[in-house]
PDB file of C-alpha atoms in Angstrom:
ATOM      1  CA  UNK A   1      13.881   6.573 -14.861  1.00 53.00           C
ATOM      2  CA  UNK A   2      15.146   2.909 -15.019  1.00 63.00           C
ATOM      3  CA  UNK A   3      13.712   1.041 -17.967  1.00 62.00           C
ATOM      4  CA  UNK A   4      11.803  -1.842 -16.149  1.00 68.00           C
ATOM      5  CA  UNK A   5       9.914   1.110 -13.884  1.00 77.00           C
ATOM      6  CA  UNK A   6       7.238   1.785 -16.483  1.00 83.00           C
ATOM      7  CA  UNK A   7       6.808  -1.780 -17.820  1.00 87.00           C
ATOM      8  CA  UNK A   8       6.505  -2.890 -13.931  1.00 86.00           C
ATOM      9  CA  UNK A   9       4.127   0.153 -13.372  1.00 88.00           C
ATOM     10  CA  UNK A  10       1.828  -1.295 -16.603  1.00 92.00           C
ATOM     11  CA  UNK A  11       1.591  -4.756 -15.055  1.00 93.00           C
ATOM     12  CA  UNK A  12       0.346  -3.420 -11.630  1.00 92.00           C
ATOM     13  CA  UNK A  13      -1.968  -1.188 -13.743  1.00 95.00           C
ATOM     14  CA  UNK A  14      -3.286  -4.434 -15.476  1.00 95.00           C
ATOM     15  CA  UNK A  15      -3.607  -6.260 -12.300  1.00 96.00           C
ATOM     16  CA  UNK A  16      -5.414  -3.528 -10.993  1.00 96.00           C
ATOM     17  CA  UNK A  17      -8.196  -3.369 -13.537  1.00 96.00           C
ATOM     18  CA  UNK A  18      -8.391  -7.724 -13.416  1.00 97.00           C
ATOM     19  CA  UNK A  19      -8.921  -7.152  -9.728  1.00 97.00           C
ATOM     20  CA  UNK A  20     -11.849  -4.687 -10.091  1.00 97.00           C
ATOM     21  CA  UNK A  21     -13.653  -6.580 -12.516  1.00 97.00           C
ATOM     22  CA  UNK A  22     -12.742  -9.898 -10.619  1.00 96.00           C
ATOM     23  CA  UNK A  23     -14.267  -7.450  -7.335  1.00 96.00           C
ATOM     24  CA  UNK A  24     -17.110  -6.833  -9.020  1.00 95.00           C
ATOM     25  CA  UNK A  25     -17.665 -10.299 -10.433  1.00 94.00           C
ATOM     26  CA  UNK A  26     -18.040 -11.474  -6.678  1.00 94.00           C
ATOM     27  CA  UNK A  27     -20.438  -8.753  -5.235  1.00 93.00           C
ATOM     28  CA  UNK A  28     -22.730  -9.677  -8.474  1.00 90.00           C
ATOM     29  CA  UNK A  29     -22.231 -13.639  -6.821  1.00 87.00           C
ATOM     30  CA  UNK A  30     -22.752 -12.693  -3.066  1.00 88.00           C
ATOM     31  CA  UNK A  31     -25.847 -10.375  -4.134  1.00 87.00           C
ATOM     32  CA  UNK A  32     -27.740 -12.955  -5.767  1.00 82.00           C
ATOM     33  CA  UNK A  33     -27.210 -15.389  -3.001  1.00 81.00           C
ATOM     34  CA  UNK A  34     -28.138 -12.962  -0.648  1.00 79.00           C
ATOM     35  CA  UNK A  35     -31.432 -12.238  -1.800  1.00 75.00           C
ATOM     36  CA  UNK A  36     -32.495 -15.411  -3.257  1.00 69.00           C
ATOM     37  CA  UNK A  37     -36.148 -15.699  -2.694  1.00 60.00           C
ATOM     38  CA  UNK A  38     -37.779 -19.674  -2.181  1.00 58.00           C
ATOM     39  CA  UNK A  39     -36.710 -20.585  -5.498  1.00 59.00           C
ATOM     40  CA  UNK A  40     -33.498 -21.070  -4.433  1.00 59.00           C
ATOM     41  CA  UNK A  41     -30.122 -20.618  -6.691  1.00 64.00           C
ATOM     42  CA  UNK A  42     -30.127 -23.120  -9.589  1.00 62.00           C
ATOM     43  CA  UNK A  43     -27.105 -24.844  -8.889  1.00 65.00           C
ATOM     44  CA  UNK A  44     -28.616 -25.327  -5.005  1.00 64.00           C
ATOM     45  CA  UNK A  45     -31.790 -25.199  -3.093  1.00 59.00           C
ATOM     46  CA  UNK A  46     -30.662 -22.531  -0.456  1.00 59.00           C
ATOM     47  CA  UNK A  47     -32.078 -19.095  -0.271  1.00 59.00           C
ATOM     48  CA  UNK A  48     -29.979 -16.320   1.511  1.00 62.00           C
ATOM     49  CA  UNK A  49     -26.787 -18.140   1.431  1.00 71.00           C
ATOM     50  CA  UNK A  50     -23.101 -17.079   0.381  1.00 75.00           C
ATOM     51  CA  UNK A  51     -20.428 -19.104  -0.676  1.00 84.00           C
ATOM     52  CA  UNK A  52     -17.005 -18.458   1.526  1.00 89.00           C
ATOM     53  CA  UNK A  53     -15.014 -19.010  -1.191  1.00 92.00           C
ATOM     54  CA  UNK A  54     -16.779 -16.136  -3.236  1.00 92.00           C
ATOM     55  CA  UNK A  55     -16.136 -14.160   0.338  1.00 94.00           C
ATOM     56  CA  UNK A  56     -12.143 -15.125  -0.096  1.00 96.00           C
ATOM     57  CA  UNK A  57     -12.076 -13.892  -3.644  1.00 95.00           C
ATOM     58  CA  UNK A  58     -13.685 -11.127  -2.950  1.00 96.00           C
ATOM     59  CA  UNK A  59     -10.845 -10.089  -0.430  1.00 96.00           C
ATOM     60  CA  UNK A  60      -8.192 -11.330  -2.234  1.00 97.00           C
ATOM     61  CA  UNK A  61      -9.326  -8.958  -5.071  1.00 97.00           C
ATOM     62  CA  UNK A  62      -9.373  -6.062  -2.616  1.00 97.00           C
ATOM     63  CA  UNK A  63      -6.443  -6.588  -1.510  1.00 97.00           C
ATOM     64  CA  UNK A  64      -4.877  -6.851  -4.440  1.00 97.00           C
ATOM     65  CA  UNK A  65      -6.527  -3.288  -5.507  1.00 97.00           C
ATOM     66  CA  UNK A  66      -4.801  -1.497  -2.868  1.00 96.00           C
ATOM     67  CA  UNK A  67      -1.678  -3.349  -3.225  1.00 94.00           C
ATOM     68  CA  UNK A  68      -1.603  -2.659  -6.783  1.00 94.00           C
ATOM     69  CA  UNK A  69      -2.468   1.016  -5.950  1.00 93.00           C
ATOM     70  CA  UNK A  70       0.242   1.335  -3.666  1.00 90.00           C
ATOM     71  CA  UNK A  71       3.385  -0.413  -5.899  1.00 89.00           C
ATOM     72  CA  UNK A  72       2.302   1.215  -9.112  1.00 89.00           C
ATOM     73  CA  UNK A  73       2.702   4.814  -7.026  1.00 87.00           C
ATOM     74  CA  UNK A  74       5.803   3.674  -5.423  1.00 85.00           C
ATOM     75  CA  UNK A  75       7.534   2.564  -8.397  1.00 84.00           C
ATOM     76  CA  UNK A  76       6.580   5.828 -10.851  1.00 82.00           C
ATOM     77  CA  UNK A  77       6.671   8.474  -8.153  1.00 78.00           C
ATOM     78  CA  UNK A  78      10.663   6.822  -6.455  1.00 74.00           C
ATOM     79  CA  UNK A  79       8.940   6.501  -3.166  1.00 70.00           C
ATOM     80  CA  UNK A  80      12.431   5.259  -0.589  1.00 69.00           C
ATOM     81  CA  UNK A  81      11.922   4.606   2.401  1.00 70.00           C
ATOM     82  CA  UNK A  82      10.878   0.886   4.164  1.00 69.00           C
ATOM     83  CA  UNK A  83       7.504   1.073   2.333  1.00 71.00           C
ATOM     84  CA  UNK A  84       9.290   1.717  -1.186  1.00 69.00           C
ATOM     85  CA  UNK A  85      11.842  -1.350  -1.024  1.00 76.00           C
ATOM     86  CA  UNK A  86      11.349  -5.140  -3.012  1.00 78.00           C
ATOM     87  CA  UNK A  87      10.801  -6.744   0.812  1.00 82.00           C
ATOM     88  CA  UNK A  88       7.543  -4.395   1.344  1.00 86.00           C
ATOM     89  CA  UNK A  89       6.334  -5.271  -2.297  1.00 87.00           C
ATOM     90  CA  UNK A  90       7.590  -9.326  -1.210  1.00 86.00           C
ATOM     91  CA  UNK A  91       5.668  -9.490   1.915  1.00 91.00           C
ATOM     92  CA  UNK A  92       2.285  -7.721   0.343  1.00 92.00           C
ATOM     93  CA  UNK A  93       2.156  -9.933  -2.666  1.00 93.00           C
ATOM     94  CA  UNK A  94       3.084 -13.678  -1.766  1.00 95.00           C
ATOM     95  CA  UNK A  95       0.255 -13.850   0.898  1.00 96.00           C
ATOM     96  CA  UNK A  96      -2.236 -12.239  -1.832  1.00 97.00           C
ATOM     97  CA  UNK A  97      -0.577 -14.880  -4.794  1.00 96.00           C
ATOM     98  CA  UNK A  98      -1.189 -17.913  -2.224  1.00 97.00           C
ATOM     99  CA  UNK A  99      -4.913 -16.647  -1.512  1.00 96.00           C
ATOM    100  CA  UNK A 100      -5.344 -16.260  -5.197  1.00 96.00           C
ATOM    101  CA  UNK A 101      -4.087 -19.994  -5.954  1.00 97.00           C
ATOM    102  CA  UNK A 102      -6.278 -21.014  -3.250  1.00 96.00           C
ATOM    103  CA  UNK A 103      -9.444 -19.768  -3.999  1.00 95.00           C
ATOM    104  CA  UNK A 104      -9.404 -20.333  -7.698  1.00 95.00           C
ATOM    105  CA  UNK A 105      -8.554 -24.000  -6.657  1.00 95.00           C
ATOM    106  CA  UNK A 106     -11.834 -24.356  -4.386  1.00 94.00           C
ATOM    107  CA  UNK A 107     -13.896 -22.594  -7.049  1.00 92.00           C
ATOM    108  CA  UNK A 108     -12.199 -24.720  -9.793  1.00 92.00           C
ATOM    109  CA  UNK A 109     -13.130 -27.694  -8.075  1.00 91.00           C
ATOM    110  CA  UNK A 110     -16.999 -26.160  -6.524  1.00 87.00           C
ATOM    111  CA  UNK A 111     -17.514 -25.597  -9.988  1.00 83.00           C
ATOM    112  CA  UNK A 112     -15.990 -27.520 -11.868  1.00 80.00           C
ATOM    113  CA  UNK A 113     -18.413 -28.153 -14.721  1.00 79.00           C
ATOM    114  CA  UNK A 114     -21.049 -24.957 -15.636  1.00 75.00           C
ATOM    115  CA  UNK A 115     -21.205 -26.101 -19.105  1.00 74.00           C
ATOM    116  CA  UNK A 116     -24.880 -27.094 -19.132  1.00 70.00           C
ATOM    117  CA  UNK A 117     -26.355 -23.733 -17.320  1.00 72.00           C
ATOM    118  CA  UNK A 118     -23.991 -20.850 -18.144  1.00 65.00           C
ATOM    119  CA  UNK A 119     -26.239 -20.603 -21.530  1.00 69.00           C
ATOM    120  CA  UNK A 120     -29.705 -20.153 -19.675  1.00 70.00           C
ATOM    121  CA  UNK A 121     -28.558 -18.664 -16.409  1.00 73.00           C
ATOM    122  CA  UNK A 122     -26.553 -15.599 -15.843  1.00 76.00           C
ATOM    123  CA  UNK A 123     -25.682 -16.601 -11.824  1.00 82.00           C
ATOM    124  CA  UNK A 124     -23.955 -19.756 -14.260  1.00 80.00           C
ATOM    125  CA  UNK A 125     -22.068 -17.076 -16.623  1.00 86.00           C
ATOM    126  CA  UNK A 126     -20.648 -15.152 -13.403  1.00 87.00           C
ATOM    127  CA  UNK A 127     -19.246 -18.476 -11.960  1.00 89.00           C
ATOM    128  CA  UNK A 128     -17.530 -18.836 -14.692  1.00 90.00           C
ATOM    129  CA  UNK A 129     -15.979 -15.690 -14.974  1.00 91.00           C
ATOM    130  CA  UNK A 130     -14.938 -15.321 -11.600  1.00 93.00           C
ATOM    131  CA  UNK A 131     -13.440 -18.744 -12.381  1.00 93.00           C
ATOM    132  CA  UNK A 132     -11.334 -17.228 -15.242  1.00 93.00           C
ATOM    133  CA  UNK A 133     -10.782 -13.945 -13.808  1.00 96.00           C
ATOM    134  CA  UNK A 134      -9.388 -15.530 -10.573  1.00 97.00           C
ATOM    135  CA  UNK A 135      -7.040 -17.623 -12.520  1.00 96.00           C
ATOM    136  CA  UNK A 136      -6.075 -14.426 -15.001  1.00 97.00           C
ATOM    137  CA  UNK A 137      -5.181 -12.294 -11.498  1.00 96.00           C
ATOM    138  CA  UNK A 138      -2.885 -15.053 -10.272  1.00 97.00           C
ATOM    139  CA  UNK A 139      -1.202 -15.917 -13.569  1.00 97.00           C
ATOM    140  CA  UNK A 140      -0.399 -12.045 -13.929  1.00 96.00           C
ATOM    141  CA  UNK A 141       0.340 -11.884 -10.325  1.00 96.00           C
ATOM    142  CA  UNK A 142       2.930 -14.601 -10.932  1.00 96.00           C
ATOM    143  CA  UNK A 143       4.444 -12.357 -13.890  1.00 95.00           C
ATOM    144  CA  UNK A 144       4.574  -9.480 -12.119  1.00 93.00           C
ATOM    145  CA  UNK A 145       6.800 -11.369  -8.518  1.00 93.00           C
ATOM    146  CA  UNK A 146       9.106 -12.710 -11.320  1.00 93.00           C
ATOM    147  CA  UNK A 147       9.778  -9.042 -12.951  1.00 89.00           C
ATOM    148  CA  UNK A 148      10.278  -7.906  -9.573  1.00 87.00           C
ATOM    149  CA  UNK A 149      13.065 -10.594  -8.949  1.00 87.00           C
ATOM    150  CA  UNK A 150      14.307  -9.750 -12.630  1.00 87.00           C
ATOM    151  CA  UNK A 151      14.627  -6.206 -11.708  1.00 82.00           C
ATOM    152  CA  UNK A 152      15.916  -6.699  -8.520  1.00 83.00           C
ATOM    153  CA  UNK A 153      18.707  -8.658 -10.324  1.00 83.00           C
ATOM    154  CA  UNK A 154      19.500  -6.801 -12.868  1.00 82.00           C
ATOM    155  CA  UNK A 155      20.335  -3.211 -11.048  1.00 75.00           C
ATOM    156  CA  UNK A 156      22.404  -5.963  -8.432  1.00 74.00           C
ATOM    157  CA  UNK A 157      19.720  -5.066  -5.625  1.00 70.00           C
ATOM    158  CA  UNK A 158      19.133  -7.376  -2.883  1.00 67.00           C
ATOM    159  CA  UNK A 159      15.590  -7.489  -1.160  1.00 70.00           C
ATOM    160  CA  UNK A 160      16.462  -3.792   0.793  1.00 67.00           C
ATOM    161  CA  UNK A 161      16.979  -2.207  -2.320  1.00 65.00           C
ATOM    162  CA  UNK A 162      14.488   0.470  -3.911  1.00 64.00           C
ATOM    163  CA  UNK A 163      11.189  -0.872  -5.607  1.00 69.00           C
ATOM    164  CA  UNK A 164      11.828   1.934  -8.420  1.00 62.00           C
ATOM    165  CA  UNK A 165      14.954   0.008  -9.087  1.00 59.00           C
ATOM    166  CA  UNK A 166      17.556   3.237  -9.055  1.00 62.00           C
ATOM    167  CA  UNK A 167      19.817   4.055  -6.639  1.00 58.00           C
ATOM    168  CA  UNK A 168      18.371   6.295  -4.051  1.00 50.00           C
ATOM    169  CA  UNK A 169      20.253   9.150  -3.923  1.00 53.00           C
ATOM    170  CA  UNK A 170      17.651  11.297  -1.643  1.00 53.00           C
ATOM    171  CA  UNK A 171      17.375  14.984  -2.255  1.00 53.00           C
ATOM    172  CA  UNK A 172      19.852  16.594  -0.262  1.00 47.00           C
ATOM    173  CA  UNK A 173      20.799  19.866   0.019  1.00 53.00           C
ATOM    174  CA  UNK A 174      23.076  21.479  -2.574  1.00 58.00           C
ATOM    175  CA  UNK A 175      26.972  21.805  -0.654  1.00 57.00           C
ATOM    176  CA  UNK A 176      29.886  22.955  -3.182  1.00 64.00           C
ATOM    177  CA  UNK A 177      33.294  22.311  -2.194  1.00 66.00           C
ATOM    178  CA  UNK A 178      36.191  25.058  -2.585  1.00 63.00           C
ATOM    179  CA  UNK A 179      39.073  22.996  -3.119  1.00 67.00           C
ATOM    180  CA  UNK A 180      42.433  24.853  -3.037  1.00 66.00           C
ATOM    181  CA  UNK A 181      45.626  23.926  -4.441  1.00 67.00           C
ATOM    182  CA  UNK A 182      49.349  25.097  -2.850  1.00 66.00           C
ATOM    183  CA  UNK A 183      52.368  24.163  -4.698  1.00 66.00           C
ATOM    184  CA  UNK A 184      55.288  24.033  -2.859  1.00 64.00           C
ATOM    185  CA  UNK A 185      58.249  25.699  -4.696  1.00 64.00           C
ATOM    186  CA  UNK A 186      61.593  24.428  -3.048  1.00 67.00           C
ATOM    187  CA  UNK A 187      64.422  26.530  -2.428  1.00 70.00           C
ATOM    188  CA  UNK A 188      67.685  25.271  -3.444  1.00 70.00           C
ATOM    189  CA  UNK A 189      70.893  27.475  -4.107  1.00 67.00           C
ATOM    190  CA  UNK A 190      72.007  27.532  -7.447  1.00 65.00           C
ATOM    191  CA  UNK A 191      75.561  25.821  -8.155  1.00 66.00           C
ATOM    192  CA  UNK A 192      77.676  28.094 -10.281  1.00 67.00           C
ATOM    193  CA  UNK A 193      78.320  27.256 -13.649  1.00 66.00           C
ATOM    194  CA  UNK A 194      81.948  26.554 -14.355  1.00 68.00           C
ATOM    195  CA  UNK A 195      83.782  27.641 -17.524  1.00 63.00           C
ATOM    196  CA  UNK A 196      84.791  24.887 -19.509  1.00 64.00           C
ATOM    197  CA  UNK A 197      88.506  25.148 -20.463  1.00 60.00           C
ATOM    198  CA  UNK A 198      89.759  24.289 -24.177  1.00 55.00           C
TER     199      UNK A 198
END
């Protein structure tokens, strides 16, 4: 096994586990707005509301579950194929990296400062973790596209070569080849020696 495959397989695991907490973070959010009675949310005077930016985490973190599923099995287990190449892993993480950068900029800038509630109100406290777990997925998101370029690189792939990184040799039958050797003796008479005369 190429020496990148397990240290790429531990950064999908880690972005796995940042995207179920960061999942979980944002049904806790959409819950409470859900069933906010007349008292409203204290950051708003809405009951039964949900924020779509919570609803665009929430995605992106699923999506990035499955994703992560999928590459971390791909890479340990030498899946070939057009689902085991750097252009499948390419195309299923750039459009998850752009939602992530997107909705941690809208939340950023929603809620931007929590500082005065987060010690009272827990709805505060998991605002501001979704906050820092949506910026902790991209950031390792970002780390994990530029080990995939860095592998692809350094076992002189291009984008069609094999997410594991090796070259994919298949399993193929076993054929042995006989090889057989002639040598080809030439006939050529035999000049007779000739006495040498003192």
């Amino acid at each position: 096994m190429n020496a990148c495959s397990p240290i790429r397989a531990f950064l999908y695991m880690c972005f796995f586990v940042f995207s179920v907490v960061l999942l979980g973070l944002t049904g806790a959010r959409i819950r409470h707005t859900e069933t906010l009675g007349d008292g409203g949310d204290i950051l708003t005077t809405r009951t039964g509301f949900y924020d779509p930016v919570i609803v665009e985490i929430l995605v992106t973190s699923a999506l990035a579950i499955l994703a992560s599923l999928w590459l971390m099995t791909a890479i340990l287990a030498r899946i070939g194929g057009p689902m085991g190449k750097f252009a499948t892993e390419h195309v299923m993480l750039w459009p998850i990296w752009i939602m992530f950068l997107v909705g941690g900029a809208v939340a950023t800038h929603k809620w931007h400062n929590l500082k005065w509630c987060r010690g009272a109100h827990k709805e505060c406290r998991i605002l501001e973790s979704i906050k820092a777990f949506v910026w902790i997925c991209w950031g390792w998101l970002t780390i994990i596209l530029i080990a995939s370029v860095i592998h692809m690189i350094t076992n002189k792939h291009g984008i069609g070569g094999p997410l594991h990184g090796e070259q994919d040799t298949g399993t193929y039958p076993e054929t042995r080849e006989t090889r057989t050797t002639t040598t080809a003796v030439e006939n050529r008479p035999v000049a007779p020696a000739t006495a040498e005369v003192a």
